[in-house]
XYZ file of C-alpha atoms in Angstrom:
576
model
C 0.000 0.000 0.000
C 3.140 2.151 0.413
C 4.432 5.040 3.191
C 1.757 6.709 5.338
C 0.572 9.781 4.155
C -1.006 12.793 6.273
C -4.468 13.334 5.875
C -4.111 16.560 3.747
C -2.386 14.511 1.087
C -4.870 11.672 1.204
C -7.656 14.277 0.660
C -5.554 15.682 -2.071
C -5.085 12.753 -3.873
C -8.538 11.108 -3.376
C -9.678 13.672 -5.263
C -7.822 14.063 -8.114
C -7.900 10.099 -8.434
C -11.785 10.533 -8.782
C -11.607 13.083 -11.307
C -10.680 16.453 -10.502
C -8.776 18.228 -12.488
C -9.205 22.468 -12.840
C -8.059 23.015 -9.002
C -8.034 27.220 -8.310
C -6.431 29.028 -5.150
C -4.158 31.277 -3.486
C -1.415 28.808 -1.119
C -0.745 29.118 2.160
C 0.058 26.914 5.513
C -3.341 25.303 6.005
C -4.014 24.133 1.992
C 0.247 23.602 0.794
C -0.373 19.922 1.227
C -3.408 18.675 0.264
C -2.636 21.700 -3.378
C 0.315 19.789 -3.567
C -1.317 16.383 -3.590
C -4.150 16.868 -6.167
C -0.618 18.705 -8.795
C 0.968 15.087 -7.969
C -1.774 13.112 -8.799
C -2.800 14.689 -12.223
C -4.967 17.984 -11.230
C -4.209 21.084 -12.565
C -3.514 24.177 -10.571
C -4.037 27.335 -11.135
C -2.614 30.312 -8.902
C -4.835 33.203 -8.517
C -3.776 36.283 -7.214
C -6.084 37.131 -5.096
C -8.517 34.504 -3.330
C -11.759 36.233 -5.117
C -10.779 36.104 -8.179
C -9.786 32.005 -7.850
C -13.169 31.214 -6.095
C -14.702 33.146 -9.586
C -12.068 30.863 -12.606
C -13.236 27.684 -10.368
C -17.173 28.451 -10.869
C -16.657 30.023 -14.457
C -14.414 26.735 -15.262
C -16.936 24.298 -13.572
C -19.380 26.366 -15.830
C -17.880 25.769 -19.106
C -15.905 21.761 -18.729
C -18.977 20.387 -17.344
C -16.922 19.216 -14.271
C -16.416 19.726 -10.497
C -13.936 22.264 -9.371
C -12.079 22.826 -6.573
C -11.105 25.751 -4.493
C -7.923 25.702 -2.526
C -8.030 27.912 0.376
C -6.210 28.867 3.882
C -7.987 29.119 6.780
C -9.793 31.884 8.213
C -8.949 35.038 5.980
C -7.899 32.998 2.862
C -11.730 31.555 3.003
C -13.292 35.071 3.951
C -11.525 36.426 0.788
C -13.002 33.883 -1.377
C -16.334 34.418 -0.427
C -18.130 37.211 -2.811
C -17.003 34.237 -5.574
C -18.084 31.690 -3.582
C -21.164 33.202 -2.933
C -21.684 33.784 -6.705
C -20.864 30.019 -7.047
C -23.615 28.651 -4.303
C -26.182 31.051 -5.735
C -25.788 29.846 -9.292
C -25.684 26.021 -7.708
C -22.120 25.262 -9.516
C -21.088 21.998 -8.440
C -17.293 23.484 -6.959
C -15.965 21.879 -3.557
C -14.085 24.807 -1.550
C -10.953 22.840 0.441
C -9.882 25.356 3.232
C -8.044 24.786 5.959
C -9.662 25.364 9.239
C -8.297 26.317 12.860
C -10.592 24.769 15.258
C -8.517 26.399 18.582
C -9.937 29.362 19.324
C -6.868 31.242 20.773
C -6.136 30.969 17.000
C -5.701 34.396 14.768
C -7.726 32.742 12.189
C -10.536 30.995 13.831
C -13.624 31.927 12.808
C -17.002 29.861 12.300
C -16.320 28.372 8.947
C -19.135 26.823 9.010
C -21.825 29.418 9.440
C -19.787 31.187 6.711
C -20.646 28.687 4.369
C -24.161 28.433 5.211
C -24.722 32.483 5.289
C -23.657 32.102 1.264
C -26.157 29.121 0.159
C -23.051 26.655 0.662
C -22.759 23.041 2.056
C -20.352 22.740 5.184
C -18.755 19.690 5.624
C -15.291 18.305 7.163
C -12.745 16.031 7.351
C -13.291 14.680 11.557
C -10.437 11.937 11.578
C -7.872 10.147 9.263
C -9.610 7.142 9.383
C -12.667 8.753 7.410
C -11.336 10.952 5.376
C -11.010 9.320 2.312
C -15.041 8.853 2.794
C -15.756 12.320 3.847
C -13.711 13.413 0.653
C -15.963 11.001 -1.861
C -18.753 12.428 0.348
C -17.984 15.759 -0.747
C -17.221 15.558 -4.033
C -20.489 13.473 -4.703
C -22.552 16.053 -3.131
C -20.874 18.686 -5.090
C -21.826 17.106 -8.695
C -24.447 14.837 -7.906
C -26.642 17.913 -5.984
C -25.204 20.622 -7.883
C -24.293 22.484 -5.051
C -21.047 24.528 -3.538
C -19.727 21.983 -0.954
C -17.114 23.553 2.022
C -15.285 20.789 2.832
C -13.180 21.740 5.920
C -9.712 20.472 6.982
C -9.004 21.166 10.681
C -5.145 22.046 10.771
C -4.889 19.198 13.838
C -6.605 16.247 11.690
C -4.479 17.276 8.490
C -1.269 16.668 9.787
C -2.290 12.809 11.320
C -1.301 9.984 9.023
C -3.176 7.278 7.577
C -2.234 4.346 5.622
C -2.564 4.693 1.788
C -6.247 3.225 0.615
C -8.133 3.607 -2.455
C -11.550 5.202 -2.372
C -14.340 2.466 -1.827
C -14.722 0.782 -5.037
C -18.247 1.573 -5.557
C -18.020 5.300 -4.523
C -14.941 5.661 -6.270
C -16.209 4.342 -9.320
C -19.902 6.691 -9.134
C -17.798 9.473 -8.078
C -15.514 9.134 -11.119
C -18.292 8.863 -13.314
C -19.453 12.340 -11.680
C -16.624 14.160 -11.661
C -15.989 13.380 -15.407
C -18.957 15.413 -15.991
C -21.808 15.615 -18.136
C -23.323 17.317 -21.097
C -22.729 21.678 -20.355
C -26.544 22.169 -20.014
C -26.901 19.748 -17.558
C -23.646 20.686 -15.252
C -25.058 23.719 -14.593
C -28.163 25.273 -12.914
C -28.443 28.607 -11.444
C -30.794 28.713 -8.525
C -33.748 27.680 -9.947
C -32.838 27.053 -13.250
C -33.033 23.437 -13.816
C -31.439 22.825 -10.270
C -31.122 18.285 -9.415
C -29.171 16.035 -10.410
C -27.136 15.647 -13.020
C -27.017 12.308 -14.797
C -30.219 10.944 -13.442
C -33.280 12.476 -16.304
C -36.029 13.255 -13.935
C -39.103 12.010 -16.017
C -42.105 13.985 -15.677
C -45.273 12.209 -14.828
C -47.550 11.234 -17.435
C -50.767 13.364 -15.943
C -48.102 16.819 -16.082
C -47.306 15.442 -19.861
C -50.962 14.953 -21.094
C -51.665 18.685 -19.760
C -48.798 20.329 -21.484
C -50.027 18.824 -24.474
C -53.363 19.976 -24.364
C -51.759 23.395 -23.643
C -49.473 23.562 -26.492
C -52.032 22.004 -28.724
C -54.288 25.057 -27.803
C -52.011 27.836 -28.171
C -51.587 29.705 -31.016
C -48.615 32.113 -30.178
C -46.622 29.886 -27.945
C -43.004 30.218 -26.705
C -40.396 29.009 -25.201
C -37.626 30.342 -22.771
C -34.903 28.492 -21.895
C -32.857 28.560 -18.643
C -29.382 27.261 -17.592
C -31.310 23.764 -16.957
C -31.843 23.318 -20.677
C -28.687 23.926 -21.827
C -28.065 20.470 -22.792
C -31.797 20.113 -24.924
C -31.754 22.160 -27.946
C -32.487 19.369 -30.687
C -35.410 18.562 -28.227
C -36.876 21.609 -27.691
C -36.136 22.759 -31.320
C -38.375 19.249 -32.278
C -41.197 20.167 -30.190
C -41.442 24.019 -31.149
C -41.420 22.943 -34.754
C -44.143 20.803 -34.012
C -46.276 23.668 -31.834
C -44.924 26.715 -33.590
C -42.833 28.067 -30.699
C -41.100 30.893 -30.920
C -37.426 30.680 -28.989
C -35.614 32.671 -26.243
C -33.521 31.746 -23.491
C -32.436 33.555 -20.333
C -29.660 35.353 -20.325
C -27.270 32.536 -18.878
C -28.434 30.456 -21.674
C -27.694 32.882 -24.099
C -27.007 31.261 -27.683
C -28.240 28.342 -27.324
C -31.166 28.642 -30.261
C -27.959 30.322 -32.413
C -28.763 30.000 -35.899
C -32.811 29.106 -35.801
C -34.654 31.311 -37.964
C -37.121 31.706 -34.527
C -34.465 32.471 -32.734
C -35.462 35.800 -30.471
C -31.672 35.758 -28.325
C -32.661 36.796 -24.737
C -35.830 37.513 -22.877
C -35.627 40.079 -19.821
C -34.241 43.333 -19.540
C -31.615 42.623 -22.235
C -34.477 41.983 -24.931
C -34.868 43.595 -28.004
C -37.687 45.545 -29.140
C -38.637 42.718 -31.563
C -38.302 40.265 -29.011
C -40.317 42.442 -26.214
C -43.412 42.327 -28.499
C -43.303 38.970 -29.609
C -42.846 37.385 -25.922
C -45.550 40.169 -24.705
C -47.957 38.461 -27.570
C -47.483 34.720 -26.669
C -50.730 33.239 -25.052
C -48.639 30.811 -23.708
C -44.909 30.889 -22.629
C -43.220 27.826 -21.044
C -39.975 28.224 -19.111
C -38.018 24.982 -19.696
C -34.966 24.797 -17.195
C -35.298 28.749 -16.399
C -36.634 30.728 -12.942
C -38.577 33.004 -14.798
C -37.730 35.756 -12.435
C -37.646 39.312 -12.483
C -34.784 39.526 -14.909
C -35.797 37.091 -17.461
C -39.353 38.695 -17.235
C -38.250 41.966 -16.864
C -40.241 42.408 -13.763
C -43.375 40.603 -14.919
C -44.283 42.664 -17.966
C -43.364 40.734 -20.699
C -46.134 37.851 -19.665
C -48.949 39.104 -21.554
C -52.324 39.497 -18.869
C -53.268 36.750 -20.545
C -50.918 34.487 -21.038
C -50.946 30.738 -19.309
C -47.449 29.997 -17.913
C -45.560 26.544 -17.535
C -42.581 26.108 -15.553
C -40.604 22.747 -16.112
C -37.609 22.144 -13.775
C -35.935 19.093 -12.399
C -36.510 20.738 -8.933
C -39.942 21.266 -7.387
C -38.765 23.839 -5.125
C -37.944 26.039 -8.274
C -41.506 25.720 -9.929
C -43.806 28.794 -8.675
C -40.937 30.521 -6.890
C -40.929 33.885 -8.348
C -44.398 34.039 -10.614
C -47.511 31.964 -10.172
C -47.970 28.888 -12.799
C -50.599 27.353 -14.904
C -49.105 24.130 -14.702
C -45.533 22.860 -13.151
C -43.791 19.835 -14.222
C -41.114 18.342 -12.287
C -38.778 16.709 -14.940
C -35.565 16.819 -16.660
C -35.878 19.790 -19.936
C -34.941 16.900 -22.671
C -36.943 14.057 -21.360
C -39.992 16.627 -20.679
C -39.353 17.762 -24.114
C -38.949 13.926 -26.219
C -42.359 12.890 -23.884
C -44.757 15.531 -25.080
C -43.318 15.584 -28.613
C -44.198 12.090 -28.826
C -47.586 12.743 -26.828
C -48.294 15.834 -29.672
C -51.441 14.978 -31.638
C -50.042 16.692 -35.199
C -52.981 18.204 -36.111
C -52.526 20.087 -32.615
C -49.130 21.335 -33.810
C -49.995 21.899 -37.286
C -52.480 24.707 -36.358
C -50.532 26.531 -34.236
C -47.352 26.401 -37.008
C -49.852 28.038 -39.302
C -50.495 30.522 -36.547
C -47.533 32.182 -35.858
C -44.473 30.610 -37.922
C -45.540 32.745 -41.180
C -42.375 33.146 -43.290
C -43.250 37.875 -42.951
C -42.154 37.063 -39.008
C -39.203 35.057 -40.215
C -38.221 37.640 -42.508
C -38.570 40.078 -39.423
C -36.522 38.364 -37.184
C -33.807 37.899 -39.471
C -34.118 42.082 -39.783
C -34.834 43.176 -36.312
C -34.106 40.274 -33.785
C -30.531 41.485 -32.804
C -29.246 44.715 -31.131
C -27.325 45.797 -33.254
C -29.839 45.753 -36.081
C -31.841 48.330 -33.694
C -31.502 51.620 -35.476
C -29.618 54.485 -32.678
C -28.045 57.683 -32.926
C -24.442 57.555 -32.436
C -23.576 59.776 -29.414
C -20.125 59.325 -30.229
C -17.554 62.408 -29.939
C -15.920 65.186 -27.493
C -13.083 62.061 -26.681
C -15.786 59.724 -25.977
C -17.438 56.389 -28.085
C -20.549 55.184 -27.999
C -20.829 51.663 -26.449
C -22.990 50.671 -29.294
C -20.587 51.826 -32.174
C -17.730 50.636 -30.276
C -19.237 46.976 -29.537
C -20.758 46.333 -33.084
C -17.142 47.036 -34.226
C -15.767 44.413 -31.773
C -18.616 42.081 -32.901
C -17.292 42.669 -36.517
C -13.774 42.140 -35.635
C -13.518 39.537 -33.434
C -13.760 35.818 -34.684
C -16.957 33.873 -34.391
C -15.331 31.230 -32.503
C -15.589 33.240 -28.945
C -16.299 32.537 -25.427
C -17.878 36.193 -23.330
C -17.569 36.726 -19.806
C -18.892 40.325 -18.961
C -18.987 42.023 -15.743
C -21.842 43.957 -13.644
C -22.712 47.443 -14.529
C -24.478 49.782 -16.286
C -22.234 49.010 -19.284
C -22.696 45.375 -18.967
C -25.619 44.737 -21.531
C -23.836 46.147 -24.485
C -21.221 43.295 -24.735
C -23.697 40.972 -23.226
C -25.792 41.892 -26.218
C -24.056 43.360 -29.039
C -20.944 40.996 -29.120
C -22.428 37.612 -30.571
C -21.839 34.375 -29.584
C -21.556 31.045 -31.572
C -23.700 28.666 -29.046
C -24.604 28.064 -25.170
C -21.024 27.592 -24.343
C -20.226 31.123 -25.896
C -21.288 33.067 -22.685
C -20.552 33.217 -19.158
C -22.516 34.714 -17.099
C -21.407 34.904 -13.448
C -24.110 37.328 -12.371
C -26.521 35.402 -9.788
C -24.845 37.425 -6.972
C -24.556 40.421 -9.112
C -21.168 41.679 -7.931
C -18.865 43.585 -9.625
C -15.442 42.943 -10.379
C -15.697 38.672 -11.306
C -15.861 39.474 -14.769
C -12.043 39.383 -15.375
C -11.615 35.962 -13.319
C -14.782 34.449 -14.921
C -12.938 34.954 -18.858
C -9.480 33.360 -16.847
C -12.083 30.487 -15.705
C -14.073 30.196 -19.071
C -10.698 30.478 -21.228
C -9.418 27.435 -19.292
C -12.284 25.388 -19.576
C -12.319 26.132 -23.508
C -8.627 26.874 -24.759
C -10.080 26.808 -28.387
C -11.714 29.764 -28.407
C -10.830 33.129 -27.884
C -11.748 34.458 -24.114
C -13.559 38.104 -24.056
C -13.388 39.903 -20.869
C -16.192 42.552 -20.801
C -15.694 44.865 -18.117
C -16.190 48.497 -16.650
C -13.486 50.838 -14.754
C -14.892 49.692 -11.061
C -14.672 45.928 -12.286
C -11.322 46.647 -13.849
C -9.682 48.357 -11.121
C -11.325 46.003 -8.708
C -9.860 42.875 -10.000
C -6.611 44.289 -11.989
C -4.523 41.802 -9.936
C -5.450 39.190 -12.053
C -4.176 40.718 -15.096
C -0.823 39.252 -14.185
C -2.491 35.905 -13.773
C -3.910 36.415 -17.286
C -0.259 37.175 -18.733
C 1.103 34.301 -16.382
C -0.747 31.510 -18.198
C -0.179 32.827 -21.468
C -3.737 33.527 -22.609
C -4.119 35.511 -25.771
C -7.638 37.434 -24.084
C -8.550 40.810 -24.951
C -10.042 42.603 -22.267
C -12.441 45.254 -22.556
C -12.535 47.944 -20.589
C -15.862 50.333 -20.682
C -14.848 53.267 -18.826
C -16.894 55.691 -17.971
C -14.963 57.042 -14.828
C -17.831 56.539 -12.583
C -19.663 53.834 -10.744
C -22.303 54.435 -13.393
C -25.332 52.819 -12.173
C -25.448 54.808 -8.806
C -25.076 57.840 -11.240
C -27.839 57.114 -13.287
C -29.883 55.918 -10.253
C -29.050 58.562 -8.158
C -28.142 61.222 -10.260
C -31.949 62.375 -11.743
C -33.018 63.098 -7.912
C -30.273 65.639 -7.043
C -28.061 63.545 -4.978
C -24.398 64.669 -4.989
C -22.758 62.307 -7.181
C -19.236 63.044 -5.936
C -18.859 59.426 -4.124
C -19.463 57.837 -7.144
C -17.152 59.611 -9.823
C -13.516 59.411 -9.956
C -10.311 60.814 -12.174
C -9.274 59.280 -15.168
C -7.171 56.515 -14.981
C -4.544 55.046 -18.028
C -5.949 51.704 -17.531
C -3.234 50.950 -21.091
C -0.596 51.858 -19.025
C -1.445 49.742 -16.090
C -2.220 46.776 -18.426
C 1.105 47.218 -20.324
C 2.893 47.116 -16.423
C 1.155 43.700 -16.238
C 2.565 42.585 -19.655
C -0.377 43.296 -21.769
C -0.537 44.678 -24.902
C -2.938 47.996 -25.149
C -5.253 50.469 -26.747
C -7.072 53.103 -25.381
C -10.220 54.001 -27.854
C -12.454 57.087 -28.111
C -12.889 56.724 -31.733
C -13.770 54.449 -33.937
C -10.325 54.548 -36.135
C -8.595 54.151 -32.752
C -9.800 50.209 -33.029
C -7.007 49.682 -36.015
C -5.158 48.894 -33.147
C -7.264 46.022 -32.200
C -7.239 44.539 -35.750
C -3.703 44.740 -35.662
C -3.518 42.531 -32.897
C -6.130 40.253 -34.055
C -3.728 39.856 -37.316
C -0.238 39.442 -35.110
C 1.185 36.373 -32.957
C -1.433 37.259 -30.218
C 1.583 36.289 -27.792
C 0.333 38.889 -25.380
C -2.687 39.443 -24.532
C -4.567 43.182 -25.462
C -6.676 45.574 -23.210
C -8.820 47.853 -24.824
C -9.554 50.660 -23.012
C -12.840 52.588 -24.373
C -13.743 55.810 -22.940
C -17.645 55.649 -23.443
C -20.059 58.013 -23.355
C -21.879 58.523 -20.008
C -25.006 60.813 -20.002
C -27.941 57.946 -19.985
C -28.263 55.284 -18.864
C -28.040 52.237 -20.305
C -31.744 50.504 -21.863
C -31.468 47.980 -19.738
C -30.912 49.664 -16.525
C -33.995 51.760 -17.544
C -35.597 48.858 -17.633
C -34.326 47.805 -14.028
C -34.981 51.346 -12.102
C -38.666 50.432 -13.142
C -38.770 47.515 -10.460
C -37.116 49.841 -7.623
C-alpha cells in the first residue's frame, strides 16, 4: 500500500484520483499539502492572485468543462476572501468543492465559524473529523458537489491534516460513481443557477404522465406559444427545437443560456431586460410561454411585464422547489428539460401542432426576425464624440472584428448589456454569465475560468473601470498563463449605475465619480498589450492585434459616453 501519508495529502489525492482536475487558489500553511497532492496526482492548478478572483475561474471553469472544481483555500482570511465568488458560485448552484483549511482552537488568529460562513452564502459545510474517514468524507464531498449541484465547504481542521493514515483507495463503488461524476456531463446539464433546472445531473427526472398529457393539451391550444430556456436546458436544444417545430414556438432563453437557439430562424436571443424591441413584443404576444430549465424571475421577465395578462405559464424544472418561486404557474412539471421535451413531442397529436405552425411561424415574421431580432440591427443615434465612443458603435465594431469562434464573460454594470448583447456568440457555451450574486469585479476571473475550460476559443473579458480596477490583480495571472484574451474595458470614470440611479433626484454624485485613470498603461505594467479608444479609427489597433502572434494578450480601453443610462438599466430602475 506504500508510506503513510497525512491526511491533507490523502484528501488531495482522493480527489484528483476521482476526477478532478481544474483546481483554483491562493497557497498558504493550512491548503500547501493537500494543493500539492491533487498537482501530484494529475490535477491542474491554477494560482490566482487574489482569493476572489480564484473562487470566480473555479465556478466560471466548472461552468464551461462540465466538471467539479475545486477551491484551494487557507484558513480563516484565505476563506473570507473567497467568499463574494463563492457566494456567486452557491447562488448559481455550480457543483465546486471549496478545500480550506480550518483552525478549530480558538486562541487561534484565524478561527472563525467556517461553518456558518458557508451556510450564510447558500453553501454546504462539511469536514474532514479523523484520518480514518477521510477518504469517505472526501468522496462524500465531491459526490454532493456534482451529484446535488451544489457549492460543498469541505473543511480540513489544521490538527486532523497533519495525522497519518495508511494509503487506501476510495471504496470501489463510490470511487467508481464518483468518477463517473466528476468526469462530468453534457454543459446544459452541469449547470443550474438557482432555480434554473437545479437536481441532479445524470439521473433524467421524467415527468409524470398526468403533467405530460396537460402540457399537451396546452401547447395544442395555443396559437402564439413560446419558449424560454434557462441554464437547466442547456443540454436540450435538438429537443426543444423538435417540439417548437411541431407547436410553432417561438425561442428565447435567459440570459445565462444565451445562444443556445444560435442560428434558428425563430431564434429571439434573450428575454428580460436585455431583450430587443422585436423580441419584447413577440414574448408580450405569446398566449402561452413555457420556461423549460429557467426561474422566470424578475430579470428574465423583466419584472413581470413581458407575460402578456393573458398568457398561461408553464414552468418545467428538475426541482420542485424552483416551480412557482418567483411568478404563479398554470401548470408545473417536475422533470428533466430533454426528457420533458422527447415525452410531449411524442404525446403531440399533429394536427394540434400543425395549427398553431400556421399561426404564428408565417415566413413575414421570419423575414422580421432575421431584420430586427438582434441589437445591433436596432436603429440608434451615435452619441459618439468630445473624446468619448458610444458603447454601441464601439461593440458592433468588436462584434465585426472579433472571430466567431468566442467565449464572453462580462462584468456587472451599467455598461454590462452592451457586450452581453451586441458581441455575438456562436452557441450556449459562448457566454458566461457569473451574475446570480450580481457583484462587480468577477468578470475578469470568470474569462481566466471560461478560457481554461475552452482553450479553443478566444476568451472576451467585458468589463467596466470599477470591475477593472477592482480585480486588476489578475491581469498578471492572465499574462502568467499565457492567454491571448482581450479585455475590454468600458470606462466611464464613474460607478455608473449609482449615477444614473441617483443622479436624476439631485443627490451629490461626488462618491461615485472618480479621475481618469490610463488603464493601457497599467495593463502594459502587467505585460499586456494595449489600446485606449475614443474613436472608432482608434480600433485599427485592435485589428492589428487580431492579425499578429497574439503572444500577449490586449486591453482595450474605451472611454464611453456617459449621459444615460443604459436601456437595460432603464428597464431595471422600473422595479425599484
Amino acid at each position: 500500500m506504500g508510506d503513510p501519508v497525512n491526511v491533507a495529502e490523502a484528501v488531495g489525492r482522493t480527489l484528483a484520483v476521482l476526477g478532478v482536475r481544474g483546481v483554483f487558489g491562493v497557497v498558504g500553511s493550512g491548503n500547501f499539502h493537500v494543493t500539492n497532492a491533487l498537482v501530484a496526482h494529475g490535477a491542474r492548478f491554477v494560482a490566482a492572485r487574489h482569493e476572489g478572483g480564484a473562487a470566480t475561474m473555479a465556478d466560471a471553469y466548472a461552468r464551461v468543462s462540465g466538471t467539479v472544481a475545486v477551491l484551494s483555500v487557507h484558513q480563516g482570511p484565505g476563506l473570507t476572501n473567497a467568499m463574494t465568488g463563492v457566494a456567486e458560485a452557491a447562488k448559481s448552484r455550480t457543483p465546486l468543492v471549496v478545500l480550506a483549511g480550518e483552525a478549530t482552537d480558538v486562541r487561534s488568529n484565524f478561527h472563525i465559524d467556517q461553518d456558518a460562513l458557508a451556510r450564510a452564502v447558500g453553501a454546504v459545510p462539511m469536514r474532514i473529523s479523523s484520518a480514518a474517514d477521510a477518504v469517505e468524507e472526501t468522496v462524500a464531498a465531491l459526490r454532493t458537489a456534482r451529484r446535488e449541484r451544489r457549492t460543498v465547504l469541505l473543511n480540513l481542521p489544521l490538527d486532523v491534516q497533519a495525522t497519518t493514515v495508511e494509503p487506501q483507495p476510495a471504496p470501489a463503488d463510490a470511487a467508481d460513481r464518483a468518477a463517473r461524476e466528476a468526469a462530468g456531463t453534457p454543459q446544459g446539464e452541469a449547470e443550474a443557477a438557482s432555480g434554473e433546472g437545479s437536481g441532479a445531473p445524470g439521473e433524467a427526472v421524467v415527468p409524470g404522465e398526468a403533467d405530460v398529457a396537460r402540457l399537451v393539451r396546452l401547447l395544442a391550444g395555443a396559437r402564439r406559444p413560446v419558449f424560454v430556456a434557462g441554464r437547466g436546458a442547456r443540454h436540450a436544444r435538438h429537443e426543444l427545437e423538435e417540439l417548437a417545430a411541431r407547436t410553432g414556438a417561438l425561442l428565447a432563453t435567459s440570459a445565462v443560456a444565451r445562444g443556445l437557439f444560435r442560428g434558428s430562424p425563430w431564434d429571439l436571443d434573450v428575454s428580460g431586460g436585455f431583450a430587443t424591441p422585436l423580441a419584447a413584443e413577440l414574448i408580450r404576444d405569446a398566449d402561452l410561454v413555457v420556461g423549460w430549465g429557467c426561474a422566470l424571475n424578475m430579470w428574465t421577465t423583466r419584472h413581470g411585464t413581458l407575460i402578456g395578462e393573458r398568457a398561461a405559464v408553464v414552468q418545467v424544472d428538475v426541482d420542485e422547489r424552483a416551480i412557482g418561486a418567483h411568478r404563479q404557474v398554470a401548470l408545473g412539471v417536475v422533470g428533466d428539460t430533454a426528457a420533458t421535451a422527447r415525452a410531449v413531442t411524442a404525446a403531440l397529436r399533429p394536427a394540434g401542432g400543425a395549427v398553431a405552425r400556421r399561426d404564428r411561424r408565417a415566413p413575414e415574421l421570419a423575414r422580421r426576425i432575421r431584420a430586427e431580432g438582434r441589437w445591433r440591427d436596432v436603429p440608434y443615434a451615435d452619441e459618439s464624440g468630445g473624446g468619448r465612443i458610444d458603447p454601441r458603435t464601439l461593440t458592433i465594431a468588436l462584434d465585426d472584428l472579433l472571430p466567431v469562434e468566442r467565449i464572453v464573460a462580462v462584468d456587472s454594470g451599467n455598461f454590462m448589456g452592451y457586450p452581453s448583447m451586441f458581441l455575438d456568440v456562436p452557441d450556449e457555451q459562448g457566454f458566461c454569465f457569473t451574475q446570480a450574486f450580481q457583484s462587480i469585479g468577477l468578470g475578469l476571473a470568470t474569462a481566466i475560468g471560461a478560457a481554461l475550460a475552452r482553450p479553443d476559443r478566444l476568451p472576451v473579458a467585458a468589463l467596466g473601470d470599477g470591475g477593472a480596477l477592482m480585480s486588476a490583480a489578475e491581469l498578471e495571472t492572465v499574462v502568467r498563463l499565457g492567454l491571448p484574451m482581450v479585455v475590454v474595458v468600458y470606462d466611464d470614470e464613474a460607478y455608473g449605475a449609482e449615477v444614473h440611479h441617483f443622479g436624476p433626484h439631485g443627490h451629490s454624485l461626488d462618491l461615485v465619480r472618480f479621475p481618469p485613470a490610463d488603464l493601457a498603461a497599467v495593463a502594459r505594467g502587467h505585460g499586456f498589450d494595449a489600446v485606449t479608444v475614443t474613436h472608432p479609427s482608434e480600433l485599427a489597433g485592435v485589428a492589428a492585434w487580431l492579425n499578429g502572434p497574439r503572444d500577449r494578450p490586449l486591453l482595450v480601453h474605451a472611454k464611453v459616453t456617459r449621459d444615460h443610462p443604459s436601456w437595460w438599466l432603464e428597464e431595471a430602475f422600473k422595479g425599484h
